[in-house]
């Protein structure tokens, strides 16, 4: 498997690395000496199945389904899966947390949690962000560089019966090292190993001295299996009752994930999203500027079965936080906080739609959308960009509408019991420029163990039958996003990057929304982006595309700026954009017309 060699030698070497970096406690030699031997880690039945290498998993007769595994505080989340299905492991989420009334960094996590024995030598805080203006604030500190985060590790997935006996051939998965990208070796395109401390009730973004609520957590996120890893399949036997998840960094404590196999499942696996205009176009197939156009969403499974009745979406309280029997999902960050790059953004599961155009004018949107726009009961769809202000038109809507989602959270809880609709209206401005406009819907479905994104984009013509195209100033993303990590599979499963800017505008409560901010931030911190960060030409195609400078453009990548900038523009207050709404204002044209070493 990827040229890794014999499994026994591999696992023996990993056990040695574990001992060297801490095991149960880096100072506890007695506990280190009692770590399970390799054969105990594997178990007798796994050893017997390891006789032939590589493992001879049978070729499935139907496409394998992406399976998501979840563990919290050492306990596996029970799985319900469709009987007779062949799976590959596409996602592993492991979280461990403890709470405290005092600010002790990650001390309690290291001492008390099931991640405590992994080896935390070298851990350090790398970023901090606070949310909640005007207060009280929630502050999150992000930690990396612990020994366990920098060690190569593997997972073995075994299916077992009610007595714990193995019922099929195990799967070996290479978790790799977070900061290395080794196509063909590692098995997941996305890897996140983190320590996080969350403090609530803080008086200011930096002052949590009066807070008595601290959560310390460690998370491991593996997502989007590479193509070669998708070929490692798991066909559940009828007698299988659980999946045993073994991690080479915790060899003596495998996780147990209960499994129930559903014989007569109502729905199929897979996810299809459809959107169509209900308002008829003019005789020539175009819409006139100023027209209000109604659209309708249809969500289906892979076999085409509807996931909701036509014209209806269920109340928020019937969906969040865990979805419906059909796999329908709504925004759930009220229950499981997300943070771009650092924490569980894939679990946000926003159902959303946008329009943006004309295509030839598409560009990043820098106008901030106020929270009040989400709470106004008279406004279902938010205008996020106008031709006069932003050079492009865009409007978006969350589903359910934002005044239901956020109004129910902050104003009237009864709104979460209101039935919702699968239709909405986008109104073109009277001065809408002629061309092609993109209408996109995106969401996520979780159904019987499968957790996958979906999106679709349609085009409508406004004012002209002539199709126009976007002029992208960055690319090609496929240099890295390939072999299972392509844009058609990660994020929102949409490879049409022109369709991103509308939804990804800066929100008052999420200023890091724009794609240029997220791209800079993620690639500058992942350590898996191969090119030098100062070499803008790795992604930017034109010199002009790097000259629209602002706090957000610069400080989404850089972590500091000169003292004279601090004196003139203020200290850095946001790890994402540098400051507040002013972060999107363009710096003077007399400065920053080029970037040293940019290649442009």
Short mmCIF file of C-alpha atoms in Angstrom, two decimals, residues 126-529:
data_model
loop_
_atom_site.label_atom_id
_atom_site.label_comp_id
_atom_site.label_asym_id
_atom_site.label_seq_id
_atom_site.Cartn_x
_atom_site.Cartn_y
_atom_site.Cartn_z
CA UNK A 126 -0.11 29.55 17.21
CA UNK A 127 -3.25 31.68 16.79
CA UNK A 128 -6.05 33.33 18.74
CA UNK A 129 -9.42 34.74 17.75
CA UNK A 130 -12.33 36.25 19.67
CA UNK A 131 -15.96 36.56 18.60
CA UNK A 132 -19.06 38.04 20.15
CA UNK A 133 -18.85 41.83 19.73
CA UNK A 134 -20.02 43.89 21.53
CA UNK A 135 -19.57 41.25 24.22
CA UNK A 136 -19.39 39.12 26.22
CA UNK A 137 -16.71 37.52 24.07
CA UNK A 138 -15.71 33.96 23.30
CA UNK A 139 -11.95 33.55 22.86
CA UNK A 140 -10.36 30.58 21.14
CA UNK A 141 -6.68 29.75 21.29
CA UNK A 142 -5.26 27.27 18.80
CA UNK A 143 -2.31 25.00 19.60
CA UNK A 144 -0.05 22.94 17.36
CA UNK A 145 3.38 21.29 17.24
CA UNK A 146 2.71 18.69 19.94
CA UNK A 147 4.81 15.56 19.41
CA UNK A 148 1.79 13.45 18.48
CA UNK A 149 0.76 15.92 15.79
CA UNK A 150 4.12 15.58 14.06
CA UNK A 151 4.33 11.78 14.14
CA UNK A 152 3.25 9.56 11.25
CA UNK A 153 0.40 7.34 12.36
CA UNK A 154 -2.01 4.77 11.00
CA UNK A 155 -5.52 3.55 11.64
CA UNK A 156 -6.73 -0.02 11.36
CA UNK A 157 -10.47 -0.53 10.92
CA UNK A 158 -11.76 -3.98 11.90
CA UNK A 159 -15.32 -5.21 11.73
CA UNK A 160 -16.24 -7.40 14.70
CA UNK A 161 -19.21 -9.43 15.91
CA UNK A 162 -21.06 -9.16 19.23
CA UNK A 163 -18.24 -11.07 20.97
CA UNK A 164 -15.51 -8.86 19.52
CA UNK A 165 -14.30 -11.42 16.98
CA UNK A 166 -13.14 -10.08 13.61
CA UNK A 167 -15.61 -10.83 10.82
CA UNK A 168 -13.77 -9.50 7.78
CA UNK A 169 -10.49 -8.26 6.37
CA UNK A 170 -9.28 -5.09 8.17
CA UNK A 171 -8.36 -1.84 6.44
CA UNK A 172 -5.08 -0.01 7.07
CA UNK A 173 -5.18 3.77 6.61
CA UNK A 174 -2.20 6.12 6.65
CA UNK A 175 -3.02 9.30 8.58
CA UNK A 176 0.35 10.74 7.60
CA UNK A 177 1.75 13.89 9.19
CA UNK A 178 -0.30 17.06 9.24
CA UNK A 179 2.30 19.36 7.73
CA UNK A 180 3.50 17.05 4.95
CA UNK A 181 1.90 16.38 1.58
CA UNK A 182 2.98 13.06 0.11
CA UNK A 183 0.60 12.07 -2.68
CA UNK A 184 0.45 8.31 -3.04
CA UNK A 185 1.54 7.76 0.56
CA UNK A 186 -0.91 9.56 2.84
CA UNK A 187 -4.51 8.45 2.55
CA UNK A 188 -6.44 11.66 3.25
CA UNK A 189 -6.31 14.98 1.45
CA UNK A 190 -7.36 16.97 4.54
CA UNK A 191 -5.71 16.44 7.92
CA UNK A 192 -6.25 18.55 11.04
CA UNK A 193 -4.52 17.78 14.36
CA UNK A 194 -5.30 20.47 16.94
CA UNK A 195 -5.38 21.55 20.53
CA UNK A 196 -7.95 24.27 21.27
CA UNK A 197 -8.89 26.22 24.37
CA UNK A 198 -12.24 28.04 24.36
CA UNK A 199 -13.02 30.66 27.01
CA UNK A 200 -16.54 32.11 27.26
CA UNK A 201 -17.82 35.14 29.12
CA UNK A 202 -14.73 37.27 28.43
CA UNK A 203 -14.98 41.01 29.16
CA UNK A 204 -12.93 41.99 26.09
CA UNK A 205 -11.40 40.06 23.18
CA UNK A 206 -8.17 39.71 25.16
CA UNK A 207 -9.37 39.78 28.78
CA UNK A 208 -10.84 36.51 30.04
CA UNK A 209 -9.62 36.97 33.62
CA UNK A 210 -13.17 37.01 34.98
CA UNK A 211 -14.28 33.98 32.97
CA UNK A 212 -15.11 30.79 34.83
CA UNK A 213 -15.82 28.65 31.79
CA UNK A 214 -12.95 27.10 29.85
CA UNK A 215 -13.05 24.13 27.51
CA UNK A 216 -9.84 22.38 26.49
CA UNK A 217 -10.06 20.02 23.54
CA UNK A 218 -7.99 17.98 21.15
CA UNK A 219 -9.33 17.13 17.72
CA UNK A 220 -8.27 14.93 14.85
CA UNK A 221 -9.95 15.41 11.49
CA UNK A 222 -9.21 13.23 8.47
CA UNK A 223 -11.32 13.84 5.37
CA UNK A 224 -11.50 13.21 1.64
CA UNK A 225 -9.78 9.91 0.99
CA UNK A 226 -7.31 9.91 -1.86
CA UNK A 227 -8.16 7.76 -4.87
CA UNK A 228 -5.81 4.99 -3.80
CA UNK A 229 -7.37 4.89 -0.32
CA UNK A 230 -10.85 4.57 -1.80
CA UNK A 231 -9.81 1.18 -3.12
CA UNK A 232 -9.41 -0.10 0.45
CA UNK A 233 -13.00 -1.21 0.90
CA UNK A 234 -15.01 -2.74 3.69
CA UNK A 235 -17.99 -5.04 2.99
CA UNK A 236 -19.87 -5.61 6.22
CA UNK A 237 -20.75 -9.19 7.08
CA UNK A 238 -24.26 -9.95 8.45
CA UNK A 239 -22.78 -10.79 11.86
CA UNK A 240 -20.84 -7.51 12.14
CA UNK A 241 -21.99 -5.49 15.16
CA UNK A 242 -19.21 -2.91 15.51
CA UNK A 243 -16.17 -1.34 13.92
CA UNK A 244 -13.02 -1.41 16.00
CA UNK A 245 -10.86 1.62 15.22
CA UNK A 246 -7.23 1.13 16.21
CA UNK A 247 -4.81 4.07 16.19
CA UNK A 248 -1.09 3.40 16.30
CA UNK A 249 -0.60 6.33 18.69
CA UNK A 250 -3.01 4.68 21.17
CA UNK A 251 -2.13 1.03 20.61
CA UNK A 252 -3.63 -0.25 23.85
CA UNK A 253 -6.97 1.53 23.63
CA UNK A 254 -8.94 0.92 20.42
CA UNK A 255 -12.22 2.74 19.86
CA UNK A 256 -15.42 0.75 19.47
CA UNK A 257 -18.10 2.06 17.11
CA UNK A 258 -21.42 0.17 17.36
CA UNK A 259 -22.98 -0.73 13.99
CA UNK A 260 -26.60 -1.42 13.11
CA UNK A 261 -27.28 -2.70 9.59
CA UNK A 262 -30.58 -1.49 8.16
CA UNK A 263 -32.21 -4.01 5.85
CA UNK A 264 -35.00 -2.01 4.21
CA UNK A 265 -33.61 1.51 4.08
CA UNK A 266 -36.05 4.01 2.60
CA UNK A 267 -33.44 6.03 0.74
CA UNK A 268 -30.34 5.39 -1.35
CA UNK A 269 -26.89 6.75 -0.73
CA UNK A 270 -25.64 9.78 -2.70
CA UNK A 271 -26.74 13.40 -2.92
CA UNK A 272 -28.21 15.39 -5.79
CA UNK A 273 -29.12 19.06 -5.60
CA UNK A 274 -31.32 20.71 -8.18
CA UNK A 275 -32.38 24.32 -8.71
CA UNK A 276 -34.72 25.68 -11.33
CA UNK A 277 -36.31 29.08 -12.06
CA UNK A 278 -40.07 29.14 -11.61
CA UNK A 279 -40.40 32.57 -13.22
CA UNK A 280 -40.54 32.18 -16.98
CA UNK A 281 -37.96 33.96 -19.08
CA UNK A 282 -38.89 36.22 -21.96
CA UNK A 283 -39.50 34.79 -25.42
CA UNK A 284 -35.80 35.06 -26.26
CA UNK A 285 -34.84 33.09 -23.15
CA UNK A 286 -33.51 36.05 -21.19
CA UNK A 287 -34.61 37.96 -18.11
CA UNK A 288 -34.94 41.72 -18.07
CA UNK A 289 -33.05 43.84 -15.51
CA UNK A 290 -35.29 44.60 -12.54
CA UNK A 291 -37.08 41.22 -12.74
CA UNK A 292 -37.79 39.29 -9.55
CA UNK A 293 -37.15 35.62 -10.27
CA UNK A 294 -38.49 32.77 -8.13
CA UNK A 295 -36.37 29.63 -7.77
CA UNK A 296 -37.04 26.22 -6.28
CA UNK A 297 -34.68 23.76 -4.65
CA UNK A 298 -34.96 19.99 -4.94
CA UNK A 299 -32.85 17.64 -2.82
CA UNK A 300 -32.65 13.97 -3.85
CA UNK A 301 -30.67 10.88 -3.00
CA UNK A 302 -28.41 9.16 -5.51
CA UNK A 303 -31.33 7.19 -6.96
CA UNK A 304 -33.44 10.30 -7.52
CA UNK A 305 -35.78 9.95 -4.52
CA UNK A 306 -36.90 13.27 -3.05
CA UNK A 307 -35.61 14.07 0.43
CA UNK A 308 -38.47 16.48 1.16
CA UNK A 309 -41.98 17.14 -0.15
CA UNK A 310 -42.20 19.62 -3.00
CA UNK A 311 -42.73 23.15 -1.72
CA UNK A 312 -41.76 22.30 1.84
CA UNK A 313 -38.71 22.15 4.08
CA UNK A 314 -39.17 20.99 7.67
CA UNK A 315 -38.90 23.28 10.72
CA UNK A 316 -35.40 23.92 12.00
CA UNK A 317 -36.07 22.05 15.24
CA UNK A 318 -36.93 18.91 13.27
CA UNK A 319 -33.57 18.96 11.48
CA UNK A 320 -30.88 20.46 13.72
CA UNK A 321 -28.56 19.45 15.12
CA UNK A 322 -28.51 15.85 13.81
CA UNK A 323 -30.47 15.94 10.55
CA UNK A 324 -33.53 13.98 9.42
CA UNK A 325 -34.08 10.34 8.51
CA UNK A 326 -33.61 11.33 4.86
CA UNK A 327 -30.24 12.95 5.58
CA UNK A 328 -31.41 16.55 5.24
CA UNK A 329 -29.15 19.01 7.10
CA UNK A 330 -29.35 22.67 8.13
CA UNK A 331 -26.79 25.08 9.59
CA UNK A 332 -25.66 23.66 12.93
CA UNK A 333 -22.84 25.88 14.21
CA UNK A 334 -25.14 26.93 17.04
CA UNK A 335 -24.49 23.48 18.49
CA UNK A 336 -20.96 22.69 17.31
CA UNK A 337 -18.84 25.81 16.83
CA UNK A 338 -16.79 25.96 13.65
CA UNK A 339 -13.68 27.93 12.77
CA UNK A 340 -12.14 28.31 9.32
CA UNK A 341 -9.25 25.86 8.94
CA UNK A 342 -8.89 25.17 12.65
CA UNK A 343 -12.14 23.54 13.73
CA UNK A 344 -14.79 21.41 12.05
CA UNK A 345 -15.87 23.70 9.24
CA UNK A 346 -17.15 20.63 7.37
CA UNK A 347 -19.70 20.07 10.14
CA UNK A 348 -21.34 23.49 9.70
CA UNK A 349 -23.61 22.02 6.99
CA UNK A 350 -25.14 25.27 5.80
CA UNK A 351 -27.90 24.93 3.19
CA UNK A 352 -27.62 28.03 1.05
CA UNK A 353 -28.19 29.62 -2.36
CA UNK A 354 -26.80 32.61 -4.25
CA UNK A 355 -26.92 34.54 -7.51
CA UNK A 356 -23.93 36.46 -8.88
CA UNK A 357 -23.25 38.18 -12.17
CA UNK A 358 -22.69 39.07 -14.80
CA UNK A 359 -19.98 36.43 -15.11
CA UNK A 360 -17.47 38.75 -16.77
CA UNK A 361 -17.62 41.09 -13.74
CA UNK A 362 -17.33 38.48 -10.98
CA UNK A 363 -14.78 39.46 -8.35
CA UNK A 364 -14.34 39.18 -4.58
CA UNK A 365 -16.97 41.02 -2.55
CA UNK A 366 -15.61 43.25 0.20
CA UNK A 367 -18.76 44.96 1.47
CA UNK A 368 -19.62 43.70 4.94
CA UNK A 369 -23.11 42.23 5.49
CA UNK A 370 -24.46 43.44 8.84
CA UNK A 371 -26.01 41.05 11.35
CA UNK A 372 -29.17 43.14 11.24
CA UNK A 373 -29.68 42.01 7.64
CA UNK A 374 -29.98 38.44 8.93
CA UNK A 375 -32.51 39.32 11.62
CA UNK A 376 -34.94 41.52 9.66
CA UNK A 377 -38.23 39.56 9.52
CA UNK A 378 -39.21 41.39 6.33
CA UNK A 379 -36.08 40.34 4.41
CA UNK A 380 -35.64 36.72 3.34
CA UNK A 381 -32.80 37.21 0.86
CA UNK A 382 -29.76 39.39 1.51
CA UNK A 383 -28.25 41.68 -1.15
CA UNK A 384 -24.50 41.38 -0.64
CA UNK A 385 -23.15 43.24 -3.68
CA UNK A 386 -24.43 45.99 -5.95
CA UNK A 387 -22.99 47.09 -9.32
CA UNK A 388 -22.41 50.64 -8.08
CA UNK A 389 -20.58 49.66 -4.91
CA UNK A 390 -18.96 46.33 -5.77
CA UNK A 391 -18.78 46.15 -9.55
CA UNK A 392 -20.96 43.03 -9.55
CA UNK A 393 -24.43 42.04 -8.36
CA UNK A 394 -24.97 39.29 -5.81
CA UNK A 395 -27.70 38.15 -3.48
CA UNK A 396 -27.90 35.10 -1.25
CA UNK A 397 -30.29 33.28 1.04
CA UNK A 398 -29.84 30.66 3.69
CA UNK A 399 -32.39 27.85 3.84
CA UNK A 400 -34.26 28.15 6.12
CA UNK A 401 -34.08 31.93 5.69
CA UNK A 402 -31.62 33.80 7.89
CA UNK A 403 -34.36 35.54 9.83
CA UNK A 404 -35.57 32.08 10.88
CA UNK A 405 -32.11 30.62 11.61
CA UNK A 406 -30.66 33.58 13.48
CA UNK A 407 -33.95 35.04 14.63
CA UNK A 408 -34.74 31.75 16.34
CA UNK A 409 -31.32 31.71 17.98
CA UNK A 410 -31.27 35.30 19.22
CA UNK A 411 -34.82 36.73 19.23
CA UNK A 412 -37.73 34.26 19.24
CA UNK A 413 -37.09 30.52 19.74
CA UNK A 414 -40.55 29.76 18.33
CA UNK A 415 -39.23 30.57 14.86
CA UNK A 416 -37.38 27.25 14.91
CA UNK A 417 -40.75 25.47 14.92
CA UNK A 418 -42.05 27.23 11.80
CA UNK A 419 -42.30 25.12 8.60
CA UNK A 420 -40.05 26.39 5.80
CA UNK A 421 -40.21 26.64 2.04
CA UNK A 422 -37.97 25.37 -0.74
CA UNK A 423 -38.60 28.48 -2.88
CA UNK A 424 -37.12 31.97 -2.80
CA UNK A 425 -36.83 35.10 -4.93
CA UNK A 426 -33.78 36.91 -6.27
CA UNK A 427 -34.47 40.39 -7.64
CA UNK A 428 -32.19 41.65 -10.38
CA UNK A 429 -31.22 45.32 -10.07
CA UNK A 430 -32.65 47.75 -12.63
CA UNK A 431 -29.11 48.47 -13.80
CA UNK A 432 -28.08 44.82 -14.05
CA UNK A 433 -25.37 44.53 -16.68
CA UNK A 434 -26.13 42.11 -19.52
CA UNK A 435 -24.52 38.71 -19.41
CA UNK A 436 -24.59 35.28 -17.78
CA UNK A 437 -25.59 35.09 -14.11
CA UNK A 438 -24.76 32.08 -11.94
CA UNK A 439 -27.27 30.61 -9.49
CA UNK A 440 -25.83 28.11 -7.04
CA UNK A 441 -27.15 25.96 -4.20
CA UNK A 442 -24.93 24.10 -1.77
CA UNK A 443 -25.51 21.85 1.22
CA UNK A 444 -24.53 18.61 2.91
CA UNK A 445 -26.26 15.28 3.44
CA UNK A 446 -25.56 12.82 6.26
CA UNK A 447 -27.33 9.50 5.81
CA UNK A 448 -26.64 6.06 7.28
CA UNK A 449 -22.94 6.72 7.77
CA UNK A 450 -22.35 8.77 4.63
CA UNK A 451 -21.49 12.46 5.16
CA UNK A 452 -20.97 14.26 1.84
CA UNK A 453 -21.28 17.76 0.39
CA UNK A 454 -23.26 18.70 -2.66
CA UNK A 455 -23.78 21.72 -4.89
CA UNK A 456 -24.97 22.67 -8.32
CA UNK A 457 -24.81 25.81 -10.46
CA UNK A 458 -27.15 26.85 -13.26
CA UNK A 459 -26.84 29.80 -15.62
CA UNK A 460 -29.47 32.34 -16.57
CA UNK A 461 -29.16 35.03 -19.21
CA UNK A 462 -29.92 38.64 -18.29
CA UNK A 463 -30.42 41.25 -20.98
CA UNK A 464 -28.65 39.25 -23.69
CA UNK A 465 -28.57 35.78 -25.19
CA UNK A 466 -24.79 35.99 -25.51
CA UNK A 467 -23.13 33.80 -22.90
CA UNK A 468 -20.37 35.55 -20.95
CA UNK A 469 -17.59 33.94 -18.94
CA UNK A 470 -15.73 34.84 -15.74
CA UNK A 471 -12.16 36.09 -15.84
CA UNK A 472 -10.44 34.23 -13.02
CA UNK A 473 -7.17 35.74 -11.84
CA UNK A 474 -5.90 32.71 -9.91
CA UNK A 475 -5.15 29.07 -10.63
CA UNK A 476 -4.56 26.29 -11.43
CA UNK A 477 -5.80 24.76 -8.18
CA UNK A 478 -5.43 21.28 -9.68
CA UNK A 479 -1.69 21.39 -9.01
CA UNK A 480 -2.56 20.18 -5.51
CA UNK A 481 -6.30 19.55 -5.59
CA UNK A 482 -6.35 16.20 -7.37
CA UNK A 483 -6.44 12.43 -6.83
CA UNK A 484 -9.40 12.71 -4.45
CA UNK A 485 -8.76 16.24 -3.24
CA UNK A 486 -10.24 17.98 -6.27
CA UNK A 487 -12.65 20.85 -5.73
CA UNK A 488 -15.50 18.70 -7.04
CA UNK A 489 -15.16 16.56 -3.88
CA UNK A 490 -13.83 18.78 -1.08
CA UNK A 491 -15.41 21.88 0.44
CA UNK A 492 -18.86 22.20 -1.20
CA UNK A 493 -18.12 19.78 -4.06
CA UNK A 494 -18.19 22.61 -6.59
CA UNK A 495 -15.31 23.06 -9.01
CA UNK A 496 -16.81 26.24 -10.50
CA UNK A 497 -14.76 28.79 -8.53
CA UNK A 498 -16.61 31.70 -10.11
CA UNK A 499 -19.68 30.62 -8.16
CA UNK A 500 -18.02 31.12 -4.77
CA UNK A 501 -17.89 34.90 -4.32
CA UNK A 502 -21.58 35.51 -3.56
CA UNK A 503 -21.91 33.23 -0.54
CA UNK A 504 -18.34 34.04 0.47
CA UNK A 505 -18.76 37.70 1.27
CA UNK A 506 -17.65 39.17 4.62
CA UNK A 507 -20.33 38.83 7.27
CA UNK A 508 -20.24 41.02 10.36
CA UNK A 509 -20.01 37.88 12.53
CA UNK A 510 -17.69 36.04 10.12
CA UNK A 511 -15.40 38.54 8.45
CA UNK A 512 -13.15 35.81 7.06
CA UNK A 513 -15.82 34.77 4.56
CA UNK A 514 -14.24 35.97 1.28
CA UNK A 515 -12.43 33.32 -0.72
CA UNK A 516 -9.20 35.34 -0.95
CA UNK A 517 -9.09 35.55 2.86
CA UNK A 518 -9.74 31.85 3.36
CA UNK A 519 -7.33 30.80 0.64
CA UNK A 520 -4.53 32.94 2.06
CA UNK A 521 -5.24 31.84 5.62
CA UNK A 522 -5.50 28.11 4.98
CA UNK A 523 -2.54 27.85 2.64
CA UNK A 524 -0.28 29.98 4.83
CA UNK A 525 -0.95 27.80 7.88
CA UNK A 526 -1.30 24.34 6.43
CA UNK A 527 2.44 23.83 5.82
CA UNK A 528 1.36 21.48 3.03
CA UNK A 529 1.37 24.16 0.34
#
